[in-house]
Coordinates of C-alpha atoms in Angstrom, one line a residue:
M155 CA 149.8 35.3 141.0
K156 CA 147.4 35.5 138.6
S157 CA 144.9 36.9 140.6
K158 CA 147.2 39.9 141.9
F159 CA 147.1 40.0 138.0
N160 CA 144.2 40.8 137.9
L161 CA 142.9 42.6 140.0
K162 CA 146.2 45.0 138.6
Q163 CA 144.0 45.1 136.5
Y164 CA 141.0 46.7 137.4
Y165 CA 142.5 49.4 139.8
I166 CA 143.5 50.2 136.0
T167 CA 140.7 50.4 134.1
T168 CA 138.6 51.3 137.5
R169 CA 141.2 54.8 136.8
K170 CA 139.8 55.4 133.6
I171 CA 136.8 55.2 133.8
I172 CA 137.0 57.8 137.4
F173 CA 138.8 60.0 134.6
R174 CA 136.5 59.8 132.5
I175 CA 133.9 60.9 134.0
I176 CA 136.5 63.9 135.9
I177 CA 136.6 64.6 132.3
L178 CA 133.6 65.3 130.8
S179 CA 132.3 66.4 135.0
F180 CA 134.7 69.3 133.9
L181 CA 133.3 69.5 130.5
L182 CA 129.7 69.4 131.7
W183 CA 130.7 72.8 133.7
N184 CA 132.3 75.1 131.4
Y185 CA 129.2 74.3 129.2
V186 CA 127.4 75.9 133.0
N187 CA 129.8 79.5 133.4
I188 CA 128.7 79.7 130.1
G189 CA 124.8 79.4 130.8
L190 CA 125.8 81.8 133.2
K191 CA 128.3 84.4 131.6
L192 CA 125.2 84.8 128.4
K193 CA 122.5 85.3 131.5
E194 CA 124.2 88.3 132.1
Q195 CA 123.9 89.8 128.6
A196 CA 121.5 87.6 127.0
S197 CA 117.5 89.4 127.7
T198 CA 115.3 88.0 130.2
G199 CA 113.7 85.7 127.9
S200 CA 116.4 83.4 126.7
A201 CA 117.6 84.0 130.7
K202 CA 115.2 81.9 132.6
D203 CA 115.5 79.0 129.8
I204 CA 119.4 79.3 130.2
L205 CA 118.6 79.4 134.1
N206 CA 116.5 76.5 133.2
V207 CA 119.4 74.0 131.8
Y208 CA 121.6 75.2 134.1
N209 CA 119.7 73.7 137.0
T210 CA 119.2 70.8 134.9
T211 CA 122.4 70.1 134.1
Q212 CA 123.8 71.2 137.9
E213 CA 120.7 68.1 138.7
N214 CA 121.8 66.3 136.2
T215 CA 124.8 66.6 137.5
T216 CA 124.9 65.8 141.5
N217 CA 122.9 63.3 140.4
S218 CA 125.4 61.9 138.4
S219 CA 128.3 62.5 141.1
L220 CA 126.1 60.4 144.1
E221 CA 126.4 58.0 141.5
I222 CA 130.5 58.3 140.4
L223 CA 131.3 58.2 145.0
N224 CA 128.8 55.2 144.9
V225 CA 130.2 53.8 143.1
Y226 CA 133.3 55.0 144.3
N227 CA 133.3 53.5 146.5
T228 CA 131.7 50.5 145.9
I229 CA 135.2 50.0 144.2
Q230 CA 137.1 50.7 146.5
E231 CA 134.7 48.0 148.9
N232 CA 134.7 45.7 145.3
T233 CA 137.9 45.9 145.0
F234 CA 139.0 45.6 148.4
N235 CA 136.8 42.2 148.4
S236 CA 138.3 41.6 145.6
S237 CA 141.4 39.8 147.0
L238 CA 138.5 37.9 149.0
E239 CA 136.1 37.2 145.7
I240 CA 137.8 38.0 142.6
H241 CA 134.3 37.2 140.9
N242 CA 132.6 40.2 142.5
T243 CA 134.8 42.8 140.4
T244 CA 132.5 41.9 137.1
N245 CA 129.5 43.0 138.7
S246 CA 130.8 46.0 139.6
S247 CA 132.9 46.5 137.0
L248 CA 129.5 46.3 135.4
K249 CA 128.3 49.1 138.0
I250 CA 130.8 51.5 136.8
L251 CA 129.7 50.9 132.6
N252 CA 126.3 51.2 133.4
V253 CA 127.0 54.7 135.5
Y254 CA 129.1 55.1 132.7
N255 CA 126.4 55.2 130.1
T256 CA 124.2 57.0 132.1
T257 CA 126.4 60.7 133.0
Q258 CA 127.5 60.4 129.1
E259 CA 124.1 59.9 128.4
N260 CA 122.7 62.8 130.5
T261 CA 125.6 64.7 129.7
T262 CA 124.9 64.5 125.3
N263 CA 121.2 65.9 126.1
S264 CA 121.9 68.7 128.1
S265 CA 125.1 69.5 126.2
P266 CA 122.8 70.7 122.9
K267 CA 120.5 72.7 125.4
I268 CA 122.8 74.7 126.0
L269 CA 124.6 74.9 122.6
N270 CA 121.1 76.3 121.4
I271 CA 120.4 78.3 123.9
Y272 CA 124.4 80.4 123.7
N273 CA 123.1 80.8 119.6
T274 CA 120.0 82.0 120.4
T275 CA 121.6 84.1 123.2
R276 CA 124.8 85.5 121.3
E277 CA 122.2 86.4 118.7
N278 CA 120.2 88.3 120.0
T279 CA 122.9 89.9 122.1
I280 CA 124.5 90.9 118.8
N281 CA 121.2 92.1 117.3
S282 CA 120.3 94.2 120.8
L283 CA 124.1 96.0 120.9
L284 CA 122.9 96.8 116.8
E285 CA 120.3 97.4 116.6
D286 CA 118.4 100.2 119.8
P287 CA 115.1 99.5 121.2
L288 CA 112.1 101.0 117.6
T289 CA 110.2 104.2 119.0
E290 CA 106.5 104.4 118.6
D291 CA 106.8 105.7 115.2
E292 CA 108.9 103.4 114.3
K293 CA 106.6 100.9 114.9
I294 CA 104.1 102.1 113.1
N295 CA 106.4 102.6 110.2
M296 CA 107.1 98.5 110.5
K297 CA 103.9 98.4 110.5
Y298 CA 103.0 100.3 107.2
C299 CA 106.7 100.4 105.4
Q300 CA 108.3 97.0 106.5
E301 CA 111.2 99.8 107.9
K302 CA 111.6 102.0 110.0
T303 CA 112.2 105.8 108.4
C304 CA 108.9 105.2 105.6
K305 CA 108.8 107.3 102.1
F306 CA 106.5 108.3 99.9
V307 CA 105.3 110.4 97.1
F308 CA 101.8 110.6 96.2
P309 CA 100.8 112.5 93.4
Y310 CA 96.9 113.0 94.3
Y311 CA 95.2 114.7 91.8
H312 CA 95.8 115.2 87.9
P313 CA 93.8 116.7 85.9
E314 CA 91.2 114.9 83.3
Q315 CA 89.4 111.8 83.3
E316 CA 90.0 108.1 83.3
T317 CA 91.1 107.7 80.5
R318 CA 94.0 110.2 81.2
A319 CA 94.4 109.6 84.7
N320 CA 95.3 106.4 83.8
I321 CA 97.5 108.0 82.1
H322 CA 99.5 110.4 83.8
T323 CA 99.5 107.7 87.2
R324 CA 101.1 105.0 85.5
I325 CA 104.1 107.4 84.6
Y326 CA 104.5 109.0 88.1
T327 CA 105.1 105.1 89.0
Q328 CA 108.8 106.1 87.3
L329 CA 109.6 109.4 89.6
A330 CA 108.3 106.6 92.9
R331 CA 112.0 104.5 90.8
S332 CA 114.1 107.3 91.1
L333 CA 113.2 108.3 94.0
N334 CA 112.4 105.0 95.4
R335 CA 110.1 105.5 96.7
T336 CA 106.0 104.3 98.3
M337 CA 103.6 105.4 95.9
V338 CA 100.3 106.2 97.4
L339 CA 97.8 104.9 94.4
A340 CA 94.7 108.0 95.4
N341 CA 91.4 107.6 95.5
V342 CA 88.9 107.4 92.4
G343 CA 85.4 108.6 91.2
N344 CA 83.6 110.5 88.9
S345 CA 85.6 108.9 86.0
R346 CA 89.0 111.0 88.2
V347 CA 92.0 110.9 90.6
R348 CA 92.5 112.2 93.0
A349 CA 92.5 112.3 96.9
C350 CA 89.5 113.9 97.2
F351 CA 86.9 110.9 96.2
P352 CA 85.2 108.5 98.5
Y353 CA 86.3 105.1 96.5
P354 CA 89.9 103.0 97.3
F355 CA 92.2 102.9 94.5
D356 CA 90.3 99.0 93.1
F357 CA 86.8 100.0 92.4
Y358 CA 88.4 101.0 89.1
Y359 CA 91.5 99.1 88.9
D360 CA 93.4 96.0 89.7
I361 CA 96.0 96.6 92.0
K362 CA 97.9 93.3 92.3
A363 CA 97.6 93.1 88.3
F364 CA 99.0 96.5 87.9
Q365 CA 101.7 95.8 91.0
K366 CA 103.2 92.8 88.4
Q367 CA 103.4 95.0 85.6
Y368 CA 106.2 96.8 88.1
P369 CA 107.6 94.7 90.2
D370 CA 109.7 97.2 91.5
I371 CA 106.9 100.0 93.0
R372 CA 106.2 99.5 96.3
F373 CA 102.3 100.8 96.5
I374 CA 100.0 101.8 99.6
T375 CA 96.4 102.1 98.4
Q376 CA 95.0 106.0 100.3
E377 CA 93.5 104.4 102.5
K378 CA 96.5 102.6 104.4
F379 CA 98.6 105.6 103.7
F380 CA 95.8 107.9 105.9
K381 CA 96.1 105.7 108.3
W382 CA 99.5 106.0 109.0
T383 CA 99.4 109.8 109.1
Q384 CA 96.6 109.5 111.9
E385 CA 98.5 106.6 113.6
R386 CA 102.3 108.1 114.1
K387 CA 103.1 110.6 117.5
I388 CA 105.1 113.2 115.5
K389 CA 103.7 115.0 112.1
P390 CA 105.4 113.8 109.1
I391 CA 106.7 115.8 107.2
A392 CA 105.7 116.4 103.7
Q393 CA 106.9 119.0 100.7
H394 CA 104.7 120.0 98.0
S395 CA 105.4 119.9 94.2
Q396 CA 103.5 121.1 91.6
M397 CA 103.4 120.1 87.9
I398 CA 102.0 123.2 85.9
Q399 CA 101.8 122.8 82.0
N400 CA 103.0 126.4 81.2
G401 CA 100.3 128.2 78.5
R402 CA 96.9 127.7 79.3
H403 CA 96.1 130.1 82.8
V404 CA 94.0 128.5 84.1
S405 CA 92.8 128.7 87.6
L406 CA 95.1 126.4 89.8
N407 CA 99.0 128.0 88.5
F408 CA 99.8 131.2 90.6
R409 CA 102.4 131.9 87.1
E410 CA 104.1 131.0 84.1
E411 CA 107.1 130.7 83.5
K412 CA 108.4 130.4 79.2
V413 CA 111.1 128.2 80.2
M414 CA 111.4 124.7 81.4
G415 CA 112.4 125.3 85.1
V416 CA 112.0 124.9 89.0
Y417 CA 110.5 128.0 91.1
E418 CA 110.3 127.9 94.8
K419 CA 108.8 129.8 97.5
V420 CA 105.1 129.5 96.8
N421 CA 102.5 129.1 99.5
M422 CA 99.6 126.1 100.0
I423 CA 97.2 128.3 102.1
R424 CA 94.3 127.1 104.2
R425 CA 91.9 126.6 101.4
R426 CA 93.8 125.5 99.1
K427 CA 95.0 122.2 101.3
K428 CA 90.8 121.9 102.1
K429 CA 90.5 122.4 98.0
F430 CA 92.7 119.1 97.4
C431 CA 91.7 117.6 100.7
L432 CA 94.5 117.8 102.2
D433 CA 93.9 119.4 105.7
K434 CA 92.4 116.0 106.2
F435 CA 95.6 114.3 106.2
D436 CA 97.5 114.4 110.1
L437 CA 101.2 116.3 107.8
N438 CA 103.2 118.6 108.2
I439 CA 103.1 120.3 104.0
T440 CA 105.8 122.5 103.3
D441 CA 105.6 125.5 100.3
Y442 CA 105.9 123.6 97.9
K443 CA 108.5 124.0 94.3
E444 CA 107.0 124.8 90.9
F445 CA 107.5 122.5 88.3
H446 CA 107.1 124.6 85.1
T447 CA 106.4 122.9 81.7
G448 CA 107.1 126.1 80.2
I449 CA 105.5 128.3 77.1
K450 CA 106.5 126.0 74.4
I451 CA 105.1 122.3 75.8
K452 CA 106.1 120.7 72.1
E453 CA 108.8 121.0 72.4
L454 CA 109.7 119.4 76.2
N455 CA 111.8 116.8 76.4
H456 CA 109.9 114.6 78.9
N457 CA 113.2 112.6 80.1
A458 CA 114.6 116.2 81.0
M459 CA 111.4 117.2 82.5
L460 CA 111.5 113.4 84.8
N461 CA 116.1 113.7 85.7
L462 CA 115.1 117.4 86.6
V463 CA 111.8 116.6 88.8
T464 CA 114.0 113.5 90.6
N465 CA 117.1 116.1 90.5
T466 CA 115.7 118.3 92.6
L467 CA 113.2 115.7 94.8
K468 CA 116.4 114.3 95.7
T469 CA 118.3 116.9 97.8
P470 CA 118.1 118.3 101.1
P471 CA 116.3 118.7 102.9
I472 CA 113.6 117.5 100.5
A473 CA 115.1 114.2 100.4
E474 CA 114.7 113.7 104.4
S475 CA 110.8 114.4 103.8
E476 CA 108.7 111.1 105.0
V477 CA 105.9 112.7 101.8
I478 CA 106.6 114.4 98.8
M479 CA 103.0 115.0 97.5
I480 CA 102.3 115.3 93.6
L481 CA 99.5 118.1 92.0
N482 CA 99.6 117.7 88.8
T483 CA 97.9 120.3 87.2
S484 CA 99.7 119.2 83.6
P485 CA 96.8 117.5 81.3
K486 CA 100.3 116.5 78.9
E487 CA 102.8 113.9 79.9
M488 CA 105.6 115.7 81.4
F489 CA 107.1 112.3 81.7
P490 CA 107.8 109.8 79.6
I491 CA 104.7 107.4 78.7
I492 CA 104.3 104.3 79.5
N493 CA 102.1 102.7 77.2
K494 CA 101.2 99.7 78.7
V495 CA 97.0 100.3 80.2
I496 CA 97.4 100.0 84.7
P497 CA 94.8 96.8 84.2
Y498 CA 91.4 97.6 85.1
S499 CA 89.7 95.8 88.2
P500 CA 88.1 92.7 87.6
Y501 CA 84.3 92.9 88.6
I502 CA 84.4 95.6 85.0
I503 CA 86.0 93.1 83.4
K504 CA 83.7 90.9 84.6
Q505 CA 80.3 92.8 83.8
S506 CA 82.4 93.9 79.9
K507 CA 82.2 89.7 79.3
S508 CA 79.4 89.2 80.2
I509 CA 77.8 92.1 78.2
I510 CA 80.1 91.5 75.5
K511 CA 78.6 88.3 75.0
K512 CA 74.7 89.0 75.1
L513 CA 75.5 91.0 72.2
K514 CA 77.9 89.1 70.5
P515 CA 78.1 90.3 66.8
Y516 CA 77.2 93.8 67.8
I517 CA 78.3 97.5 67.1
A518 CA 79.8 100.1 68.4
I519 CA 78.9 103.3 68.7
H520 CA 81.1 106.4 69.9
W521 CA 79.9 110.1 70.3
R522 CA 81.0 111.7 71.9
M523 CA 79.1 115.3 71.4
E524 CA 81.1 118.0 73.5
Q525 CA 82.3 119.8 71.0
G526 CA 80.6 119.3 68.2
N527 CA 78.7 122.5 66.9
P528 CA 74.7 122.1 68.2
R529 CA 73.2 123.0 66.1
S530 CA 74.7 120.4 63.7
M531 CA 73.4 117.6 65.8
P532 CA 70.2 116.3 64.2
Q533 CA 71.4 116.2 61.2
C534 CA 74.6 115.1 62.7
A535 CA 71.9 112.1 64.0
K536 CA 70.7 111.1 60.3
R537 CA 73.6 110.8 58.5
L538 CA 74.3 107.9 61.8
V539 CA 70.9 106.4 61.3
K540 CA 71.6 105.3 57.5
E541 CA 75.5 104.9 58.3
V542 CA 74.1 102.4 60.3
K543 CA 71.3 101.3 58.5
K544 CA 74.1 100.2 55.7
I545 CA 76.3 98.3 58.0
Q546 CA 73.1 96.3 58.9
K547 CA 72.6 95.7 55.7
K548 CA 75.5 94.6 54.9
Y549 CA 77.0 92.5 57.1
G550 CA 73.9 90.9 58.7
I551 CA 74.2 92.9 62.3
K552 CA 71.6 93.9 64.2
N553 CA 72.8 94.9 67.5
V554 CA 74.2 98.3 67.9
Y555 CA 75.2 99.2 72.1
F556 CA 75.6 103.1 72.1
A557 CA 78.0 104.9 73.8
T558 CA 77.9 108.3 74.9
D559 CA 78.8 112.0 77.0
F560 CA 74.4 112.4 76.7
P561 CA 73.1 112.0 80.1
L562 CA 71.8 109.0 80.3
N563 CA 71.3 108.7 83.9
G564 CA 69.8 111.9 84.6
D565 CA 71.1 115.3 84.3
K566 CA 74.3 115.4 84.1
A567 CA 76.8 114.8 80.9
Q568 CA 78.4 111.5 81.6
S569 CA 81.9 113.9 81.2
Q570 CA 82.6 116.6 83.9
T571 CA 83.5 119.2 80.3
F572 CA 80.1 118.6 79.2
H573 CA 78.6 120.7 80.7
K574 CA 76.0 122.8 77.7
I575 CA 73.7 120.8 76.6
S576 CA 70.8 122.5 74.2
K577 CA 68.2 121.7 73.4
F578 CA 69.5 120.3 69.6
H579 CA 71.4 117.6 71.5
K580 CA 68.5 116.1 73.1
E581 CA 66.7 116.4 69.7
S582 CA 69.3 114.6 67.6
I583 CA 68.7 111.7 70.5
E584 CA 65.5 111.4 69.4
I585 CA 66.7 111.0 66.1
F586 CA 68.9 108.1 66.4
E587 CA 66.2 106.5 68.4
H588 CA 64.9 105.0 64.8
I589 CA 67.0 102.8 65.1
K590 CA 67.1 99.5 68.4
F591 CA 70.1 99.8 70.2
D592 CA 71.3 99.3 74.1
T593 CA 73.4 101.4 76.6
W594 CA 75.3 100.2 79.5
I595 CA 71.3 100.8 81.3
S596 CA 69.6 99.3 79.4
L597 CA 71.6 95.4 79.4
D598 CA 71.7 97.0 83.2
G599 CA 75.6 97.3 83.8
F600 CA 76.6 97.0 87.5
S601 CA 72.9 96.0 88.6
Q602 CA 73.8 94.9 92.3
I603 CA 76.1 98.6 93.0
R604 CA 74.3 100.6 90.6
N605 CA 70.7 101.1 93.2
N606 CA 73.4 101.2 96.3
S607 CA 72.7 104.5 97.7
K608 CA 76.8 105.1 98.3
Y609 CA 77.4 104.8 94.2
E610 CA 74.4 106.9 93.3
K611 CA 76.8 109.9 92.3
E612 CA 78.8 108.0 90.2
F613 CA 76.7 106.3 88.2
K614 CA 74.6 109.6 87.4
G615 CA 78.0 111.8 85.6
S616 CA 80.6 110.5 84.7
G617 CA 82.0 107.3 86.3
I618 CA 83.1 103.8 86.6
H619 CA 80.2 103.2 83.3
G620 CA 82.9 104.9 80.9
I621 CA 85.8 102.3 81.8
L622 CA 82.6 99.7 80.1
D623 CA 81.8 101.4 77.3
K624 CA 85.9 102.1 76.5
L625 CA 85.4 97.8 76.8
V626 CA 82.0 97.5 75.0
C627 CA 82.9 99.1 71.9
I628 CA 86.7 97.5 72.0
N629 CA 85.4 94.4 71.7
A630 CA 82.9 95.3 68.7
K631 CA 82.3 94.0 65.8
Y632 CA 82.2 96.8 63.5
F633 CA 83.4 100.7 65.5
L634 CA 82.2 103.9 64.5
K635 CA 83.6 107.4 65.4
G636 CA 81.8 110.1 65.2
P637 CA 83.0 112.7 62.4
K638 CA 84.0 116.3 62.5
G639 CA 81.4 119.2 63.5
C640 CA 79.7 116.4 65.2
A641 CA 82.0 115.3 68.0
R642 CA 85.1 115.5 69.6
T643 CA 87.3 113.3 66.8
S644 CA 91.3 114.0 69.2
S645 CA 90.0 112.3 72.4
T646 CA 92.2 110.1 74.2
F647 CA 89.4 107.4 74.6
T648 CA 88.5 106.7 71.0
R649 CA 92.7 106.6 70.9
I650 CA 93.1 104.2 73.8
I651 CA 89.7 102.4 71.8
V652 CA 91.1 102.0 68.3
N653 CA 94.7 101.0 70.0
E654 CA 93.1 98.6 71.6
R655 CA 91.2 97.6 68.4
T656 CA 94.7 97.3 66.7
K657 CA 95.4 94.2 68.8
L658 CA 93.0 92.3 69.1
K659 CA 91.5 93.0 64.5
K660 CA 93.6 89.0 63.9
Q661 CA 92.6 87.5 67.4
N662 CA 89.0 88.6 67.3
D663 CA 88.2 88.9 63.5
L664 CA 87.1 92.7 63.5
I665 CA 85.0 94.0 60.3
N666 CA 87.4 96.9 60.8
I667 CA 89.2 99.4 63.7
A668 CA 87.7 102.5 63.6
S669 CA 85.6 104.5 60.4
S670 CA 83.3 108.1 60.8
W671 CA 80.2 108.5 59.6

């Protein structure tokens, strides 16, 4: 009686185990069906993974099934024999338990693989349904803009030398922001910021520091922008715009207008494209718009001008153009002023610090002769010599640093607008040489690149050394600027020096901000 009862219990236990195995096999088969359905939708790579897992799972399932069958046969045999020898049933139960555990383990290992591939395949399928395959030009755009469509604003020409070009470049960040376009940083050279010059933007400026100043604006160098235009299969459409300060009557302006406004349909002829080096960019440049300040530039509302330009360039079909080219021929700022100067390149800063260290303490003189009266130059030089000797005696300062637009390194002046160098200018320099003074040349400024033929033109006229002069003058113990009649007194160059010295006066214990001789 007891034997029959035990045999009945083993029958019940065996059925439960077989039932669980069948359920697990059924779940495995469902996972395989899911994999097969996803195989039809997924990419080739994902499909192969699903198929591999399916084969593995099928193999595991087959092996498990064979083991189940063997166990079942064993169960039958053991059950039959159990009526004769009940102790054999205990051994069979252990075998069943081992096979059950093995099957469960195989099922557990296979399931995560199927689930992972299912999730990956589902994600890939959804993405492929939402997005069409990228075109060749979209792939190129992604490379340079990280977006399928590129939108650039390119202020490729500014009319003034570096100090004012620095101002113009940074105020155009406002246009880039308002249009939500990437700003192309034009090349530099000869103290200018223009597309025609050979050196990249970081030859003068620190792009990383510039980006930190404007974290919400995207920048791209002219070199990368040029590569983008060359690689594109379909030539990008470029809308052209010119910023005009009325009342100057310069050759770059087609016409004068009395009031602030936008005027259309003026052709950009091939000769002008070549003049501004636009012919080297592979662009489809359309007719362009002129934005005029009107003749009363002093009364110009800078915010209103920015809004006018922004709203015009946001309207179709201009807004669809991938590039907006800006020819800025207005020396005066057309947009609101941004006082924060674009930081200079680290190697320029390093060079200035080296010179400052050699000179400290020192007197710095900035004499811009360009707009002085030529005949007055010798007398101006005599007055300067007298003033310097007086300061040296009073404050015990021996070293003198001389910054000037007079040609120190060849026949060209260190200013592109200083054209007539007379005998009076030369005579004034000879008089001033009665004082021992240093310049960026005598202190071997930029020695590592100055003798390189690649930079020959840069150092023979106005150029990077003007930035060096500015930085050295800012940090001088005593600063002298040219008086009326002897020099141009209202230069932006001098104003920047004065502004920076005002900030540094207490920190660096400067004797003065600025004085005239």
